[in-house]
Structures are given as structure tokens and as C-alpha cells.
């Protein structure tokens, strides 16, 4: 199956570094705003998955382009850095924009706390977990530098896409009324 993933988050939280760690298994320290596509294949729960990952710059200077990206994505990793309180606050802004654009309250979304390897943690894991719980989404602590839980975060977003699609499937089947099964062509 193919999945279109969008990585959201403020500048400097490690969005590109997470993608590079997953795709190339290395750590990049590039601090420039990035808009880049990554492609990779992973196995999630025994199933082969093709990922197209769009890394956003975090400074969303072009609101029209940003809305297009939100429409385009199947699932969203929203990243904050544990050493940057503002990036944690910005998570709610990104989530609200996403909910508004998608016009639904159930979106495949994973909250990711990156830079778990740093000593100067300003956002506790408990705060991240509480926020994820309040939004009813998975929470994953990662470190792009060490590789900690990076693959797990991407596995979680694929699982979330499956969960949300399964929740919507019965509604779609009921609305068909003519006996046809709901089908999504990717």
C-alpha cells in the first residue's frame, strides 16, 4: 500500500532529520528550512508499505501551498522539540489548521517529541502524553540523532491511517445503499 505522509512542526524541531534517519539511517544537522520529498518502503505489522513523505519548512510562508499539502496527506506526524517550548505550543496551531482544512475531527495524526537525547528538556514526556491523550492520538518520543523510536513513529502513523479508515468504512458502506462496497484507489 502507498501512504502520503506530511511532517508538520516549527522550524528547527528535526522534521528533516527524522525523515533522513528513516530513509538513509543517518543523522543530518542541516538547519535550513526544507521542503523535500522522501520515498521509502517499510514493513508495518507484516505488510509492505510505500511511504511518500513530505517534509514541510515549518515557517509556512505560503498559506495556499500549505493548505494543499494538508489536503494531499493521508497521515500527519506533528513534531515538536523537547528543548523548545514554543514548538510544543505550536503543535495546537498546526492541529487546528489541519482540522479546519480536512473538515473532520478524526485525522490520522501522531504527536512526536523529538530530541529526546538532549539534556536540557523543557517539555516533559508527561506533558506530551497528556496532550496526545486529549487529542486522542498516539505519542512517540524520538531522537533523530540516535535513531530512538524513529521507525516506531512512522509505523504508528501508518497504523493510525488504518484505524481512521476502518472507522470511516462502516459509514461509507451504509451510505452506499446499493450494495457496493467502499473502495479507495490510491
Short mmCIF file of C-alpha atoms in Angstrom, two decimals:
data_model
loop_
_atom_site.label_atom_id
_atom_site.label_comp_id
_atom_site.label_asym_id
_atom_site.label_seq_id
_atom_site.Cartn_x
_atom_site.Cartn_y
_atom_site.Cartn_z
CA UNK A 1 0.00 0.00 0.00
CA UNK A 2 1.09 3.57 -0.61
CA UNK A 3 0.78 6.30 2.01
CA UNK A 4 1.23 10.05 1.68
CA UNK A 5 2.66 11.45 4.92
CA UNK A 6 3.19 15.09 5.88
CA UNK A 7 5.56 16.11 8.66
CA UNK A 8 4.40 19.25 10.44
CA UNK A 9 6.15 21.31 13.10
CA UNK A 10 8.01 24.51 13.81
CA UNK A 11 11.41 25.34 12.31
CA UNK A 12 14.33 23.51 13.85
CA UNK A 13 12.47 20.66 15.56
CA UNK A 14 14.13 17.98 13.42
CA UNK A 15 11.48 17.16 10.83
CA UNK A 16 14.04 16.65 8.05
CA UNK A 17 16.39 14.81 10.40
CA UNK A 18 13.62 12.31 11.26
CA UNK A 19 12.95 11.65 7.56
CA UNK A 20 16.65 11.28 6.75
CA UNK A 21 17.11 8.93 9.72
CA UNK A 22 14.25 6.73 8.48
CA UNK A 23 15.25 6.75 4.81
CA UNK A 24 19.07 6.79 4.97
CA UNK A 25 19.69 5.73 8.60
CA UNK A 26 21.99 8.67 9.27
CA UNK A 27 21.81 11.98 11.14
CA UNK A 28 21.95 15.29 9.30
CA UNK A 29 22.43 18.59 11.11
CA UNK A 30 21.01 20.73 8.27
CA UNK A 31 19.21 23.66 9.92
CA UNK A 32 17.80 25.29 6.78
CA UNK A 33 14.02 25.38 6.17
CA UNK A 34 13.25 22.40 3.99
CA UNK A 35 10.52 21.36 1.61
CA UNK A 36 11.55 17.96 0.41
CA UNK A 37 10.00 14.68 -0.60
CA UNK A 38 11.34 11.41 0.73
CA UNK A 39 10.41 7.97 -0.55
CA UNK A 40 10.93 4.71 1.27
CA UNK A 41 9.46 1.29 1.82
CA UNK A 42 8.85 -0.24 5.23
CA UNK A 43 7.03 -3.23 6.66
CA UNK A 44 4.35 -2.44 9.24
CA UNK A 45 2.63 -5.29 11.04
CA UNK A 46 3.80 -7.70 8.36
CA UNK A 47 2.51 -5.59 5.45
CA UNK A 48 4.66 -3.90 2.84
CA UNK A 49 4.14 -0.10 2.76
CA UNK A 50 5.41 2.54 0.37
CA UNK A 51 5.80 5.94 2.01
CA UNK A 52 5.90 9.28 0.28
CA UNK A 53 6.96 11.70 2.99
CA UNK A 54 6.67 15.44 2.54
CA UNK A 55 8.80 17.46 4.90
CA UNK A 56 7.40 20.99 5.42
CA UNK A 57 9.58 24.01 6.22
CA UNK A 58 7.81 24.96 9.46
CA UNK A 59 7.57 28.65 8.62
CA UNK A 60 4.60 28.20 6.24
CA UNK A 61 5.21 31.40 4.27
CA UNK A 62 2.84 30.28 1.50
CA UNK A 63 -0.55 29.54 3.15
CA UNK A 64 -2.13 28.34 -0.12
CA UNK A 65 0.66 25.78 -0.67
CA UNK A 66 0.42 24.70 2.96
CA UNK A 67 -3.35 24.07 2.64
CA UNK A 68 -2.66 21.98 -0.49
CA UNK A 69 -0.19 19.85 1.49
CA UNK A 70 -2.75 19.30 4.23
CA UNK A 71 -5.34 18.21 1.66
CA UNK A 72 -2.79 15.94 -0.01
CA UNK A 73 -1.69 13.99 3.07
CA UNK A 74 -3.13 10.71 4.28
CA UNK A 75 -1.43 10.98 7.68
CA UNK A 76 0.41 13.59 9.69
CA UNK A 77 3.35 13.49 12.07
CA UNK A 78 3.35 16.66 14.16
CA UNK A 79 6.80 17.18 15.64
CA UNK A 80 8.00 19.38 18.48
CA UNK A 81 11.42 19.58 20.11
CA UNK A 82 11.59 18.78 23.82
CA UNK A 83 14.05 21.66 24.27
CA UNK A 84 11.74 24.24 22.64
CA UNK A 85 8.55 25.22 24.48
CA UNK A 86 7.25 27.35 21.59
CA UNK A 87 7.42 24.37 19.24
CA UNK A 88 5.23 22.46 21.70
CA UNK A 89 2.69 25.30 21.83
CA UNK A 90 2.72 25.45 18.01
CA UNK A 91 1.50 21.84 17.86
CA UNK A 92 -2.01 23.07 18.67
CA UNK A 93 -1.84 25.67 15.89
CA UNK A 94 -0.81 23.06 13.33
CA UNK A 95 -3.52 20.69 14.53
CA UNK A 96 -6.24 23.36 14.33
CA UNK A 97 -5.17 24.29 10.79
CA UNK A 98 -5.27 20.62 9.82
CA UNK A 99 -8.72 20.06 11.31
CA UNK A 100 -10.05 23.14 9.53
CA UNK A 101 -8.62 22.14 6.14
CA UNK A 102 -9.67 18.47 6.39
CA UNK A 103 -13.08 19.46 7.83
CA UNK A 104 -13.20 16.50 10.19
CA UNK A 105 -12.15 15.84 13.76
CA UNK A 106 -10.71 12.37 13.07
CA UNK A 107 -7.44 12.61 11.19
CA UNK A 108 -4.51 10.17 11.18
CA UNK A 109 -2.14 12.15 13.42
CA UNK A 110 0.80 11.23 15.65
CA UNK A 111 2.36 13.62 18.15
CA UNK A 112 6.15 13.29 18.08
CA UNK A 113 8.50 14.66 20.76
CA UNK A 114 11.89 14.87 19.07
CA UNK A 115 15.37 15.42 20.54
CA UNK A 116 14.73 13.02 23.41
CA UNK A 117 18.52 12.69 23.70
CA UNK A 118 19.11 16.30 24.88
CA UNK A 119 19.94 17.18 28.47
CA UNK A 120 18.02 20.46 28.57
CA UNK A 121 14.49 19.06 28.26
CA UNK A 122 11.90 21.83 28.73
CA UNK A 123 8.78 19.87 27.76
CA UNK A 124 8.30 16.79 29.92
CA UNK A 125 7.15 13.49 28.41
CA UNK A 126 4.13 13.64 30.72
CA UNK A 127 3.00 16.91 29.13
CA UNK A 128 3.38 15.40 25.67
CA UNK A 129 1.45 12.29 26.69
CA UNK A 130 -1.36 14.39 28.20
CA UNK A 131 -1.65 16.47 25.04
CA UNK A 132 -1.76 13.36 22.86
CA UNK A 133 -4.38 11.80 25.14
CA UNK A 134 -6.53 14.95 24.97
CA UNK A 135 -6.39 14.81 21.15
CA UNK A 136 -6.88 11.01 21.15
CA UNK A 137 -3.71 10.42 19.12
CA UNK A 138 -0.56 8.33 19.64
CA UNK A 139 2.51 9.90 21.24
CA UNK A 140 6.10 8.90 20.41
CA UNK A 141 9.36 10.23 21.86
CA UNK A 142 12.14 10.18 19.27
CA UNK A 143 15.71 11.19 18.69
CA UNK A 144 16.73 11.66 15.08
CA UNK A 145 20.32 11.89 16.32
CA UNK A 146 20.39 8.44 17.96
CA UNK A 147 17.60 6.85 15.92
CA UNK A 148 15.48 6.21 19.04
CA UNK A 149 11.88 5.34 18.05
CA UNK A 150 12.10 6.99 14.62
CA UNK A 151 10.86 3.90 12.79
CA UNK A 152 8.23 3.40 15.50
CA UNK A 153 6.80 6.90 14.85
CA UNK A 154 6.36 6.12 11.16
CA UNK A 155 4.83 2.73 11.95
CA UNK A 156 2.36 4.47 14.28
CA UNK A 157 1.18 6.89 11.60
CA UNK A 158 0.55 4.01 9.18
CA UNK A 159 -1.44 2.25 11.92
CA UNK A 160 -3.40 5.46 12.56
CA UNK A 161 -4.27 5.72 8.88
CA UNK A 162 -5.60 2.15 9.03
CA UNK A 163 -7.61 2.90 12.22
CA UNK A 164 -9.21 6.04 10.83
CA UNK A 165 -10.04 4.37 7.52
CA UNK A 166 -11.60 1.43 9.39
CA UNK A 167 -13.72 3.82 11.46
CA UNK A 168 -14.99 5.55 8.31
CA UNK A 169 -15.59 2.33 6.37
CA UNK A 170 -18.89 1.34 8.04
CA UNK A 171 -20.31 4.86 7.47
CA UNK A 172 -19.35 4.77 3.81
CA UNK A 173 -20.89 1.32 3.35
CA UNK A 174 -24.15 2.46 4.97
CA UNK A 175 -24.32 5.50 2.71
CA UNK A 176 -23.88 3.44 -0.47
CA UNK A 177 -27.38 1.98 -0.23
CA UNK A 178 -26.94 -0.03 -3.42
CA UNK A 179 -24.87 -2.88 -2.09
CA UNK A 180 -21.48 -1.77 -3.39
CA UNK A 181 -18.52 -1.97 -1.06
CA UNK A 182 -16.46 1.13 -0.30
CA UNK A 183 -13.21 1.17 -2.23
CA UNK A 184 -10.27 3.56 -2.14
CA UNK A 185 -7.97 3.64 -5.12
CA UNK A 186 -4.50 5.02 -4.36
#
